N, CA, C and O atoms as a GROMACS GRO file, in nm:
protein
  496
    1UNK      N    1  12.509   9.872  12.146
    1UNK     CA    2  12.391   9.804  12.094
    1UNK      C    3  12.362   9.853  11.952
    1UNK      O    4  12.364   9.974  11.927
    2UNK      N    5  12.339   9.776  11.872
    2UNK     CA    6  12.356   9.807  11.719
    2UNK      C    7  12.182   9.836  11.707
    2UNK      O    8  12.146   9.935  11.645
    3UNK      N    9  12.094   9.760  11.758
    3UNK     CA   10  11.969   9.761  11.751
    3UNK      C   11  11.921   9.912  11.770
    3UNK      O   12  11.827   9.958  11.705
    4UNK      N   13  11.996   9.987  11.865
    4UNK     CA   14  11.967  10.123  11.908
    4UNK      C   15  11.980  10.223  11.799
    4UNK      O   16  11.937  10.338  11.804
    5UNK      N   17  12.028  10.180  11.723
    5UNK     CA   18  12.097  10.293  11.614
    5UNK      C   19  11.915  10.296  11.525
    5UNK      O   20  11.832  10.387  11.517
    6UNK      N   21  11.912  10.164  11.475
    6UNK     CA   22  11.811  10.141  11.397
    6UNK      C   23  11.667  10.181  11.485
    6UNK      O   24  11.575  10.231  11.421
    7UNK      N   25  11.658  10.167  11.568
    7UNK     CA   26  11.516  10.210  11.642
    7UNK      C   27  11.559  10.343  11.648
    7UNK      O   28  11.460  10.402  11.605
    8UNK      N   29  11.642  10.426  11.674
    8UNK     CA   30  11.651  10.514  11.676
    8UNK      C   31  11.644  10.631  11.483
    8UNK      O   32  11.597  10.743  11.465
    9UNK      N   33  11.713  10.536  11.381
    9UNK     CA   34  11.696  10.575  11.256
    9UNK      C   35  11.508  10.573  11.203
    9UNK      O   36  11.460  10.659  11.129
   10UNK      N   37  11.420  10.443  11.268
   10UNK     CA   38  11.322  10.450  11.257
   10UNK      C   39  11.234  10.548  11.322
   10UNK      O   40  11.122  10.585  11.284
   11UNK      N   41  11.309  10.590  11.440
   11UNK     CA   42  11.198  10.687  11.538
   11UNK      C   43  11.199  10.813  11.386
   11UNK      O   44  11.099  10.852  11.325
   12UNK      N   45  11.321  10.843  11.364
   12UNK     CA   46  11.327  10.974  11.262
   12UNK      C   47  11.216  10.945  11.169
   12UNK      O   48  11.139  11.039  11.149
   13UNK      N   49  11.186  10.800  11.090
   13UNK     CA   50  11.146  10.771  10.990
   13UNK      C   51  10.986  10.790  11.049
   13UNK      O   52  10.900  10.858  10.994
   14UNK      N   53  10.973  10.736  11.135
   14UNK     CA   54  10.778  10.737  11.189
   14UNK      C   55  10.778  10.926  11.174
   14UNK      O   56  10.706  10.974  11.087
   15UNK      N   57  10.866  11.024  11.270
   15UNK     CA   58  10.876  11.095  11.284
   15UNK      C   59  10.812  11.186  11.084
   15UNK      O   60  10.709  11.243  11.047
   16UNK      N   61  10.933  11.152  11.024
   16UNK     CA   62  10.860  11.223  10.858
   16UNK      C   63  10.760  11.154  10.858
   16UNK      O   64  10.677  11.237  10.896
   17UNK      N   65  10.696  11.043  10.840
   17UNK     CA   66  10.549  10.962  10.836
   17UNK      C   67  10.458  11.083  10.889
   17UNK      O   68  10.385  11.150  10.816
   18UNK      N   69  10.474  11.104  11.042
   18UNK     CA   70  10.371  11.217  11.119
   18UNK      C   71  10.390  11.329  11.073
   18UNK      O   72  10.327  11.406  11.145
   19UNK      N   73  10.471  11.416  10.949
   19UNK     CA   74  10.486  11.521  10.930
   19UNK      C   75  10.421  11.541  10.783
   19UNK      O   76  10.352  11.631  10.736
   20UNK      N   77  10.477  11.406  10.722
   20UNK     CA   78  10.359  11.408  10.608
   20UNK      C   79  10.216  11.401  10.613
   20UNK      O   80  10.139  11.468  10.545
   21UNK      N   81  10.186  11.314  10.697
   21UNK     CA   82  10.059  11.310  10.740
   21UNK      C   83   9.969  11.503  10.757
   21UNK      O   84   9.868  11.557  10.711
   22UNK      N   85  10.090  11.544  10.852
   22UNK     CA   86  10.046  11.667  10.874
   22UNK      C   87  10.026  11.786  10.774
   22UNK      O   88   9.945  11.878  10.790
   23UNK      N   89  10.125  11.770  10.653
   23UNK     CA   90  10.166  11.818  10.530
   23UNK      C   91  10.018  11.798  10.433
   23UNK      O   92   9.967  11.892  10.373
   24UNK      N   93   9.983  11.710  10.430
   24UNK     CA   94   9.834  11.647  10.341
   24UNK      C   95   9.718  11.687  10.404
   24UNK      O   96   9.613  11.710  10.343
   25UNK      N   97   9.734  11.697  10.544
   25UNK     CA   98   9.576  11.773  10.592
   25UNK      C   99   9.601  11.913  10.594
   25UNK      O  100   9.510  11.983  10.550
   26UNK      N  101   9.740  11.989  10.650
   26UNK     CA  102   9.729  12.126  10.564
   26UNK      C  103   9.691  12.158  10.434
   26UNK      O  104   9.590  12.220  10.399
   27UNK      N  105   9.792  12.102  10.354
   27UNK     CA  106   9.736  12.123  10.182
   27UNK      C  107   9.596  12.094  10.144
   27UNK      O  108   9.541  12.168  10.062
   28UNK      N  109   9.522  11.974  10.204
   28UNK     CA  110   9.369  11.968  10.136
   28UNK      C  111   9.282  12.011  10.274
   28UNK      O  112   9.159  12.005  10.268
   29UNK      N  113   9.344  12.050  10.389
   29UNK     CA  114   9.211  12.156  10.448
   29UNK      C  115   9.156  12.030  10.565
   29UNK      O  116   9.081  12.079  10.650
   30UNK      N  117   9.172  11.929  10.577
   30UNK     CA  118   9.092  11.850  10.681
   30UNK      C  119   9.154  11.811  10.840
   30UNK      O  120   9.252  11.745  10.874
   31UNK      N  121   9.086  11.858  10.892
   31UNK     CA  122   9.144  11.899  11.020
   31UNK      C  123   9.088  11.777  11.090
   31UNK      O  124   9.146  11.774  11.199
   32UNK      N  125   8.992  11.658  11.080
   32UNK     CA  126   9.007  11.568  11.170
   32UNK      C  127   8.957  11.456  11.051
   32UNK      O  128   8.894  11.515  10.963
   33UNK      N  129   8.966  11.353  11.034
   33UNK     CA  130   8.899  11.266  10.944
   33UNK      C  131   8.979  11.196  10.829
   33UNK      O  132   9.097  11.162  10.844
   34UNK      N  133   8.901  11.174  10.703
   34UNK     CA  134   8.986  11.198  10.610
   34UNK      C  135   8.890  11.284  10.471
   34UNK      O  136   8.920  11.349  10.371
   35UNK      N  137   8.804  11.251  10.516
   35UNK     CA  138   8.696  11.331  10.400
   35UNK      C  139   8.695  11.251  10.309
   35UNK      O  140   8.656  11.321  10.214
   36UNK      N  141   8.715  11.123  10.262
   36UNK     CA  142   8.690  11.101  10.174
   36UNK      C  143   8.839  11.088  10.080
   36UNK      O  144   8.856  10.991  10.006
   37UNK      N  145   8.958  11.217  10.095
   37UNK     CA  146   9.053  11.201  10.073
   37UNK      C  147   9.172  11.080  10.048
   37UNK      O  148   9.248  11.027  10.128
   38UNK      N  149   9.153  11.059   9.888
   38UNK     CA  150   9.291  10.942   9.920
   38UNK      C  151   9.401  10.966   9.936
   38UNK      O  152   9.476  10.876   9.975
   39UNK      N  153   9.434  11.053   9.920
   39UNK     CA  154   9.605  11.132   9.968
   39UNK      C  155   9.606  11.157  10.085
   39UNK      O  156   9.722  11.152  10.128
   40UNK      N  157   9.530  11.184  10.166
   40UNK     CA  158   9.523  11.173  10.318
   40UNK      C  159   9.530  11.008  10.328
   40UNK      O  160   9.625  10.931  10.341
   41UNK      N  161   9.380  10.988  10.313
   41UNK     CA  162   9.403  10.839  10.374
   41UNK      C  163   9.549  10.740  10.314
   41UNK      O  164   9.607  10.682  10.406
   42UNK      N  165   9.592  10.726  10.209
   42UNK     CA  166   9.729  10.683  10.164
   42UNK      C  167   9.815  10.712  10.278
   42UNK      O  168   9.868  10.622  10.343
   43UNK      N  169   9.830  10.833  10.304
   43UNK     CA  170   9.962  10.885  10.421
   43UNK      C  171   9.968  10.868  10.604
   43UNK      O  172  10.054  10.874  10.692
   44UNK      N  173   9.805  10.841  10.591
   44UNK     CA  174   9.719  10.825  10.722
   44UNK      C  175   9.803  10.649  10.751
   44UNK      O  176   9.879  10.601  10.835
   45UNK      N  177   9.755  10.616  10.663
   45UNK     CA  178   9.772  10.442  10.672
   45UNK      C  179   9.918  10.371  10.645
   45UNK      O  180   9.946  10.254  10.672
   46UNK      N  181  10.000  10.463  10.588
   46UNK     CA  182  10.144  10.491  10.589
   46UNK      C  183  10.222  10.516  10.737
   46UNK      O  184  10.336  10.474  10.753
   47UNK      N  185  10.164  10.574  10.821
   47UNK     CA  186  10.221  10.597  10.925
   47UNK      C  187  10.116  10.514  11.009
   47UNK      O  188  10.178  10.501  11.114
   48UNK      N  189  10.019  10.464  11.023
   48UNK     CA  190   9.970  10.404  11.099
   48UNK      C  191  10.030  10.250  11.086
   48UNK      O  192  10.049  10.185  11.189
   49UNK      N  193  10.055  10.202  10.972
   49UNK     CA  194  10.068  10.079  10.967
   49UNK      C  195  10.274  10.062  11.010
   49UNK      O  196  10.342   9.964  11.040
   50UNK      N  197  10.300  10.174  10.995
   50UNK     CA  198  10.460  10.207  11.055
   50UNK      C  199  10.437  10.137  11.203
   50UNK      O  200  10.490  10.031  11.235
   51UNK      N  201  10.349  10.215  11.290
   51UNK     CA  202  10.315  10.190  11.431
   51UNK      C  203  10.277  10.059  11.497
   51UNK      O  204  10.286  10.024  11.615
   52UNK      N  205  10.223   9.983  11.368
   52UNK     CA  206  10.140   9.862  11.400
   52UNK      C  207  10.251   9.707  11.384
   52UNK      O  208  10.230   9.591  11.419
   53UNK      N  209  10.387   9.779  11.308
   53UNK     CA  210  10.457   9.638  11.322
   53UNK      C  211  10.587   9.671  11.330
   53UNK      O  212  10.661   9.573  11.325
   54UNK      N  213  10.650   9.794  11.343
   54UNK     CA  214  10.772   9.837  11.370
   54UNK      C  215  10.830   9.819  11.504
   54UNK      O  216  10.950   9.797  11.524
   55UNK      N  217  10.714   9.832  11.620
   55UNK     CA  218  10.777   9.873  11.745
   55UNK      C  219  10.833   9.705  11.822
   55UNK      O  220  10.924   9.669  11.895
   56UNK      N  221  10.706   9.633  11.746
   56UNK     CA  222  10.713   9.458  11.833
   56UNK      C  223  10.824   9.428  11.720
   56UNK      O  224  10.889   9.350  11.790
   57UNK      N  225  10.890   9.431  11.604
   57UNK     CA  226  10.998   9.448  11.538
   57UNK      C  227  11.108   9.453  11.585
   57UNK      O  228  11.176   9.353  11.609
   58UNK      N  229  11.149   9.592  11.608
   58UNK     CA  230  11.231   9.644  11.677
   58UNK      C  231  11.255   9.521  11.869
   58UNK      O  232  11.357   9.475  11.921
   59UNK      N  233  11.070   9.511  11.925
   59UNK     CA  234  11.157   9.505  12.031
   59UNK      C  235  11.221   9.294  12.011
   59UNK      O  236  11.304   9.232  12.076
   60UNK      N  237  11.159   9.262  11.929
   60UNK     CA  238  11.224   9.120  11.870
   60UNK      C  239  11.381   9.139  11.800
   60UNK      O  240  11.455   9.044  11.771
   61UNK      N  241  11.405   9.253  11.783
   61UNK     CA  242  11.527   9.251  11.752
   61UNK      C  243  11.635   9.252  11.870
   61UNK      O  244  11.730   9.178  11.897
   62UNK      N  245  11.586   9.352  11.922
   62UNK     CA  246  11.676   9.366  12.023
   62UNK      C  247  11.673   9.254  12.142
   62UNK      O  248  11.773   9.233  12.211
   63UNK      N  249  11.584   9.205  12.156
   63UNK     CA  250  11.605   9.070  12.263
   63UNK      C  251  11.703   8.950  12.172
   63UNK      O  252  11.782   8.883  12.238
   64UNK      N  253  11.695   8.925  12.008
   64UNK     CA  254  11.789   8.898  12.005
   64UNK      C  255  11.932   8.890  12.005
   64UNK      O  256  12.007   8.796  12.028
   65UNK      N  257  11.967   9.091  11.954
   65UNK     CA  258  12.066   9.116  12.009
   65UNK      C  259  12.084   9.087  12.165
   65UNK      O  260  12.198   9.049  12.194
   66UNK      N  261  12.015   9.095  12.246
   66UNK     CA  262  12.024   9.058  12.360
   66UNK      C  263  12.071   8.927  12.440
   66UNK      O  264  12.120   8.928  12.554
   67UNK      N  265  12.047   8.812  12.358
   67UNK     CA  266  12.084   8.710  12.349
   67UNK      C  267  12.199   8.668  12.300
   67UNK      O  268  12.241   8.553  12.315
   68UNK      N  269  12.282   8.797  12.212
   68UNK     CA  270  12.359   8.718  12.135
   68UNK      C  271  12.422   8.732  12.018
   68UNK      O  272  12.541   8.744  11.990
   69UNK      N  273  12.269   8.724  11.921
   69UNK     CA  274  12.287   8.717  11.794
   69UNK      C  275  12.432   8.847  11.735
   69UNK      O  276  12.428   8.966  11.765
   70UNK      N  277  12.511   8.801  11.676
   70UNK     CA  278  12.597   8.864  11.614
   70UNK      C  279  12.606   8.975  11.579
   70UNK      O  280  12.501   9.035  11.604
   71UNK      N  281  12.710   9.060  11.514
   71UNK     CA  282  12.651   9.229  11.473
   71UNK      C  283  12.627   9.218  11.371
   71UNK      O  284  12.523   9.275  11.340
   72UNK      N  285  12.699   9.144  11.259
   72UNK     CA  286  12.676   9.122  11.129
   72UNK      C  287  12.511   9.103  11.134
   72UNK      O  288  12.445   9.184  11.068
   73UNK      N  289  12.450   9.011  11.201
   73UNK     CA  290  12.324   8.987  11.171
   73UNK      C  291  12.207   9.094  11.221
   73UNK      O  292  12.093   9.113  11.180
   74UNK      N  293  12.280   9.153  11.323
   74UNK     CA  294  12.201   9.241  11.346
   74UNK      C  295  12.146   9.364  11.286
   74UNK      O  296  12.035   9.416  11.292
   75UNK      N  297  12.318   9.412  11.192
   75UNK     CA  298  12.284   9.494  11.073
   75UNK      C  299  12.203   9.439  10.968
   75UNK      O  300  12.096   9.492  10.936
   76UNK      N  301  12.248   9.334  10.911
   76UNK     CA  302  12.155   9.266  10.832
   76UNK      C  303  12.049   9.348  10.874
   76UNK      O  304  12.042   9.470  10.866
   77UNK      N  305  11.951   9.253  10.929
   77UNK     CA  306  11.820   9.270  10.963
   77UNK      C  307  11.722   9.398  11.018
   77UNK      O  308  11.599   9.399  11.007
   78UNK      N  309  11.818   9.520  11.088
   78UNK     CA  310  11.775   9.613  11.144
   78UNK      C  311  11.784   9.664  10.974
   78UNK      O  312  11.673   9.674  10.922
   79UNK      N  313  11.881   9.691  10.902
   79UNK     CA  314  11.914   9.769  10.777
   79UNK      C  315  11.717   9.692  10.662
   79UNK      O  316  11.648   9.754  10.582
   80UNK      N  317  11.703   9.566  10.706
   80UNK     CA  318  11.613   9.532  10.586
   80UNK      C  319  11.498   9.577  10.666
   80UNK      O  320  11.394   9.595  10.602
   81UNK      N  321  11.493   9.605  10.828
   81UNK     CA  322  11.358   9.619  10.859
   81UNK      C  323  11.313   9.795  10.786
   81UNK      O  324  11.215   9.835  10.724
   82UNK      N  325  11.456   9.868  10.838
   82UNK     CA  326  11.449   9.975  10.761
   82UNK      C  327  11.408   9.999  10.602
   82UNK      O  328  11.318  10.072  10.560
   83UNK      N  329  11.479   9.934  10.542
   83UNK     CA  330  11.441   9.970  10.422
   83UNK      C  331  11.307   9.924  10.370
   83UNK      O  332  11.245   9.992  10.288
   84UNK      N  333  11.262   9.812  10.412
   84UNK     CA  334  11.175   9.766  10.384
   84UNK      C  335  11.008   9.879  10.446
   84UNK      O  336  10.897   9.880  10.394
   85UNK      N  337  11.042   9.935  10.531
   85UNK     CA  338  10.980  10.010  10.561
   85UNK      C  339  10.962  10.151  10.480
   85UNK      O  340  10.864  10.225  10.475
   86UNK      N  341  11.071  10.161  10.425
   86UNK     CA  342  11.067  10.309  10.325
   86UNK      C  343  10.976  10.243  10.202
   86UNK      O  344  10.875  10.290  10.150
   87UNK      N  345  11.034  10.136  10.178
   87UNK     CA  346  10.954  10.102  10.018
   87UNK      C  347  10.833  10.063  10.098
   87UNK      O  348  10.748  10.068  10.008
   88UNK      N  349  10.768  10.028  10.207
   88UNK     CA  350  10.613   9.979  10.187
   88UNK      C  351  10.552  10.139  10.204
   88UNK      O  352  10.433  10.161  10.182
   89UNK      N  353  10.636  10.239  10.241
   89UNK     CA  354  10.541  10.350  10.256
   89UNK      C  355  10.554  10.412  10.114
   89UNK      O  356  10.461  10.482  10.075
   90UNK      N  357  10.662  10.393  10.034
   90UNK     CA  358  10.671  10.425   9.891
   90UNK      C  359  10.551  10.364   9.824
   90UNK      O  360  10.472  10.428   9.754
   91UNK      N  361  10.543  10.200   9.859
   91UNK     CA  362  10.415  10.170   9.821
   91UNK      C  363  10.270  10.238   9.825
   91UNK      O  364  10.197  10.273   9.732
   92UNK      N  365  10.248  10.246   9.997
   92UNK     CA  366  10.106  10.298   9.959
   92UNK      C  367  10.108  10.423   9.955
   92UNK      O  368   9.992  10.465   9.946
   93UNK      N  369  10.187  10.507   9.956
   93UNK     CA  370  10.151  10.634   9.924
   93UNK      C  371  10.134  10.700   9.762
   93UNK      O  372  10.061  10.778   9.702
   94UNK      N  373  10.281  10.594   9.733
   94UNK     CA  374  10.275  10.653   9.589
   94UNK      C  375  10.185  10.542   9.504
   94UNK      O  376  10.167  10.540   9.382
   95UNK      N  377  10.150  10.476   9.576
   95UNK     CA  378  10.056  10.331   9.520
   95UNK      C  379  10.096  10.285   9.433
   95UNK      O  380  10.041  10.288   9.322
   96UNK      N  381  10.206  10.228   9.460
   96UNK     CA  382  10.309  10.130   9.346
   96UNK      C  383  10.297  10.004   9.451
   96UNK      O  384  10.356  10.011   9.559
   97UNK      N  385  10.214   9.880   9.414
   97UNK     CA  386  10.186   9.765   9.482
   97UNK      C  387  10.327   9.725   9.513
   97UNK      O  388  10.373   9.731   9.627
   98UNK      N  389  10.398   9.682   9.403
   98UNK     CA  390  10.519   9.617   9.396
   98UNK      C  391  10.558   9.647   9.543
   98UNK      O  392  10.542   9.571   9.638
   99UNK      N  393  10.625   9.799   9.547
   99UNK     CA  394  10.706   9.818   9.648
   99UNK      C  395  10.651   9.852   9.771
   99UNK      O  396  10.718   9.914   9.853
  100UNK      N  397  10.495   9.806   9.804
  100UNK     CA  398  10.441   9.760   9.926
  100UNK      C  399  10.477   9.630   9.944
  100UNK      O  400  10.534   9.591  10.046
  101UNK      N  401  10.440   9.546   9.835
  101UNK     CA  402  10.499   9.422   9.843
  101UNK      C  403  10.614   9.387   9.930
  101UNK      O  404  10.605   9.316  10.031
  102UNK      N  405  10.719   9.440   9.887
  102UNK     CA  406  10.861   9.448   9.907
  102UNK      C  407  10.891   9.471  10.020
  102UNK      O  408  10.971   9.395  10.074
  103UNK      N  409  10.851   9.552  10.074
  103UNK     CA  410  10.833   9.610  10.222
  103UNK      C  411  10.790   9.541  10.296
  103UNK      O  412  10.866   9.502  10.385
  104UNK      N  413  10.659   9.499  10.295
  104UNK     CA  414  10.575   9.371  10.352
  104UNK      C  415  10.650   9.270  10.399
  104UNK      O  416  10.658   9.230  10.515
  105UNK      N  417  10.730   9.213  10.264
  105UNK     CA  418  10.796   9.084  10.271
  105UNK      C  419  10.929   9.123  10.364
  105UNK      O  420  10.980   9.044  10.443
  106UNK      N  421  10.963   9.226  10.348
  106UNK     CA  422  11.092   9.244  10.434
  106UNK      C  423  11.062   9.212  10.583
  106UNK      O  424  11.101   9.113  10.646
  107UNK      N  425  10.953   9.358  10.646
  107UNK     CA  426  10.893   9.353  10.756
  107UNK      C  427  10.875   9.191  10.818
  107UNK      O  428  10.934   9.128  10.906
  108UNK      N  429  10.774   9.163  10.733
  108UNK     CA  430  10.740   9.006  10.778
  108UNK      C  431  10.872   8.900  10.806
  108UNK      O  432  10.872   8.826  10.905
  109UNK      N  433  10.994   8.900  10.701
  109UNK     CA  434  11.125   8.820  10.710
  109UNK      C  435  11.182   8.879  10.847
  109UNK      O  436  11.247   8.813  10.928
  110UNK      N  437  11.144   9.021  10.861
  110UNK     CA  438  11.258   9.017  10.961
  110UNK      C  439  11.179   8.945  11.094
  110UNK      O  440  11.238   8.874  11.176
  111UNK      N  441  11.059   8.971  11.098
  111UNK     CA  442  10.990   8.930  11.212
  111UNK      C  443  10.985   8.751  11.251
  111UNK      O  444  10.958   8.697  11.359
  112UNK      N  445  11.021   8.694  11.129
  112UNK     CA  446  11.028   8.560  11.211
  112UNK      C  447  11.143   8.517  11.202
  112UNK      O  448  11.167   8.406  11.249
  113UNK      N  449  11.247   8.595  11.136
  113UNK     CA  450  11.328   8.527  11.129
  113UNK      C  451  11.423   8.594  11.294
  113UNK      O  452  11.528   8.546  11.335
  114UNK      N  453  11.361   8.692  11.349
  114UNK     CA  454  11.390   8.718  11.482
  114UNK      C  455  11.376   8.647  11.590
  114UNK      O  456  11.453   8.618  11.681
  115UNK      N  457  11.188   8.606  11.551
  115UNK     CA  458  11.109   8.516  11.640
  115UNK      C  459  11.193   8.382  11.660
  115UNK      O  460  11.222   8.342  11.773
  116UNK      N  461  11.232   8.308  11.534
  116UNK     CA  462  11.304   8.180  11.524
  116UNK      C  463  11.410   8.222  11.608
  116UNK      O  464  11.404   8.189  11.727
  117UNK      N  465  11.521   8.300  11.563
  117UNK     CA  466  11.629   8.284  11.667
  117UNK      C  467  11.595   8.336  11.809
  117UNK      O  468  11.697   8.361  11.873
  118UNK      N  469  11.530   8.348  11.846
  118UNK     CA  470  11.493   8.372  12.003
  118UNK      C  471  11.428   8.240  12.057
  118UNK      O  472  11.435   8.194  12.171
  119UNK      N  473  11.338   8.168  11.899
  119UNK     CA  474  11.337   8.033  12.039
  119UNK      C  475  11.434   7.957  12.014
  119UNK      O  476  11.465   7.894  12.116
  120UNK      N  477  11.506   7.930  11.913
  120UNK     CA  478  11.631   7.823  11.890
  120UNK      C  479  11.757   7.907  12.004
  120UNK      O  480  11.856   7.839  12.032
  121UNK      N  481  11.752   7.989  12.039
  121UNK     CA  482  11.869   8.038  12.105
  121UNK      C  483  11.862   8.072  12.261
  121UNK      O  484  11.962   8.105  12.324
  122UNK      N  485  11.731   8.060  12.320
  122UNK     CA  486  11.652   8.036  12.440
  122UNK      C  487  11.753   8.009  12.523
  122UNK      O  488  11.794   8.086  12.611
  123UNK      N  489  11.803   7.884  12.493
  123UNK     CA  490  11.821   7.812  12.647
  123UNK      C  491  12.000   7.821  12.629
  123UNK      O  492  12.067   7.769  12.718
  124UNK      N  493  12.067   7.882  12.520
  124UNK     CA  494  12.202   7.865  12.504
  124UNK      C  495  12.274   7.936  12.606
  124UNK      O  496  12.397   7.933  12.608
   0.00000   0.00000   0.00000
């Protein structure tokens, strides 16, 4: 299963997300919250928003691998959900819009373009 590799490269990636997170409330001292902190909140919302569209991602990928879909395509798409995920956290952390942008748009491409082949490929 090719999908496994990539859910599994992302578990690592959420994984640094929760360590940075942890890295920014050591260094500025806030033990529950954000205080007000934008370098917390930046890294807070970096790994939260990882959580909020990676996992239904991932599991749309793999039902299409499941179905079918090719390996070629599967790299494709697991490789852009990935990367696209490094640059949207490049985005808001280092708050370069662009490459939230970028990320965004990836995330979002891979998600329908998963969704589509799962209903066009349904009944094959």
């Amino acid at each position: 299963m090719i999908i496994s590799t990539y859910a599994a490269l992302l578990a690592f990636y959420y994984i640094y997300l929760s360590f940075n997170v942890i890295k920014v409330r050591k260094k500025e001292q806030i033990s529950l919250g954000d205080n007000g902190n934008v370098k917390l909140q930046r890294a807070v919302r970096a790994h939260a928003n990882f959580m909020e569209y990676v996992p239904f991602t991932i599991i749309l990928l793999f039902l299409a691998e499941y179905q079918g879909l090719a390996s070629h395509y599967c790299n494709i798409l697991g490789a852009a959900l990935l990367i696209g995920r490094v640059f949207h956290n490049l985005g808001i952390v280092g708050a370069k819009l662009k490459y939230r942008q970028i990320g965004a748009v990836a995330t979002f491409l891979v998600m329908v373009i998963s969704a589509f082949i799962l209903l066009v490929t349904r009944n094959s």
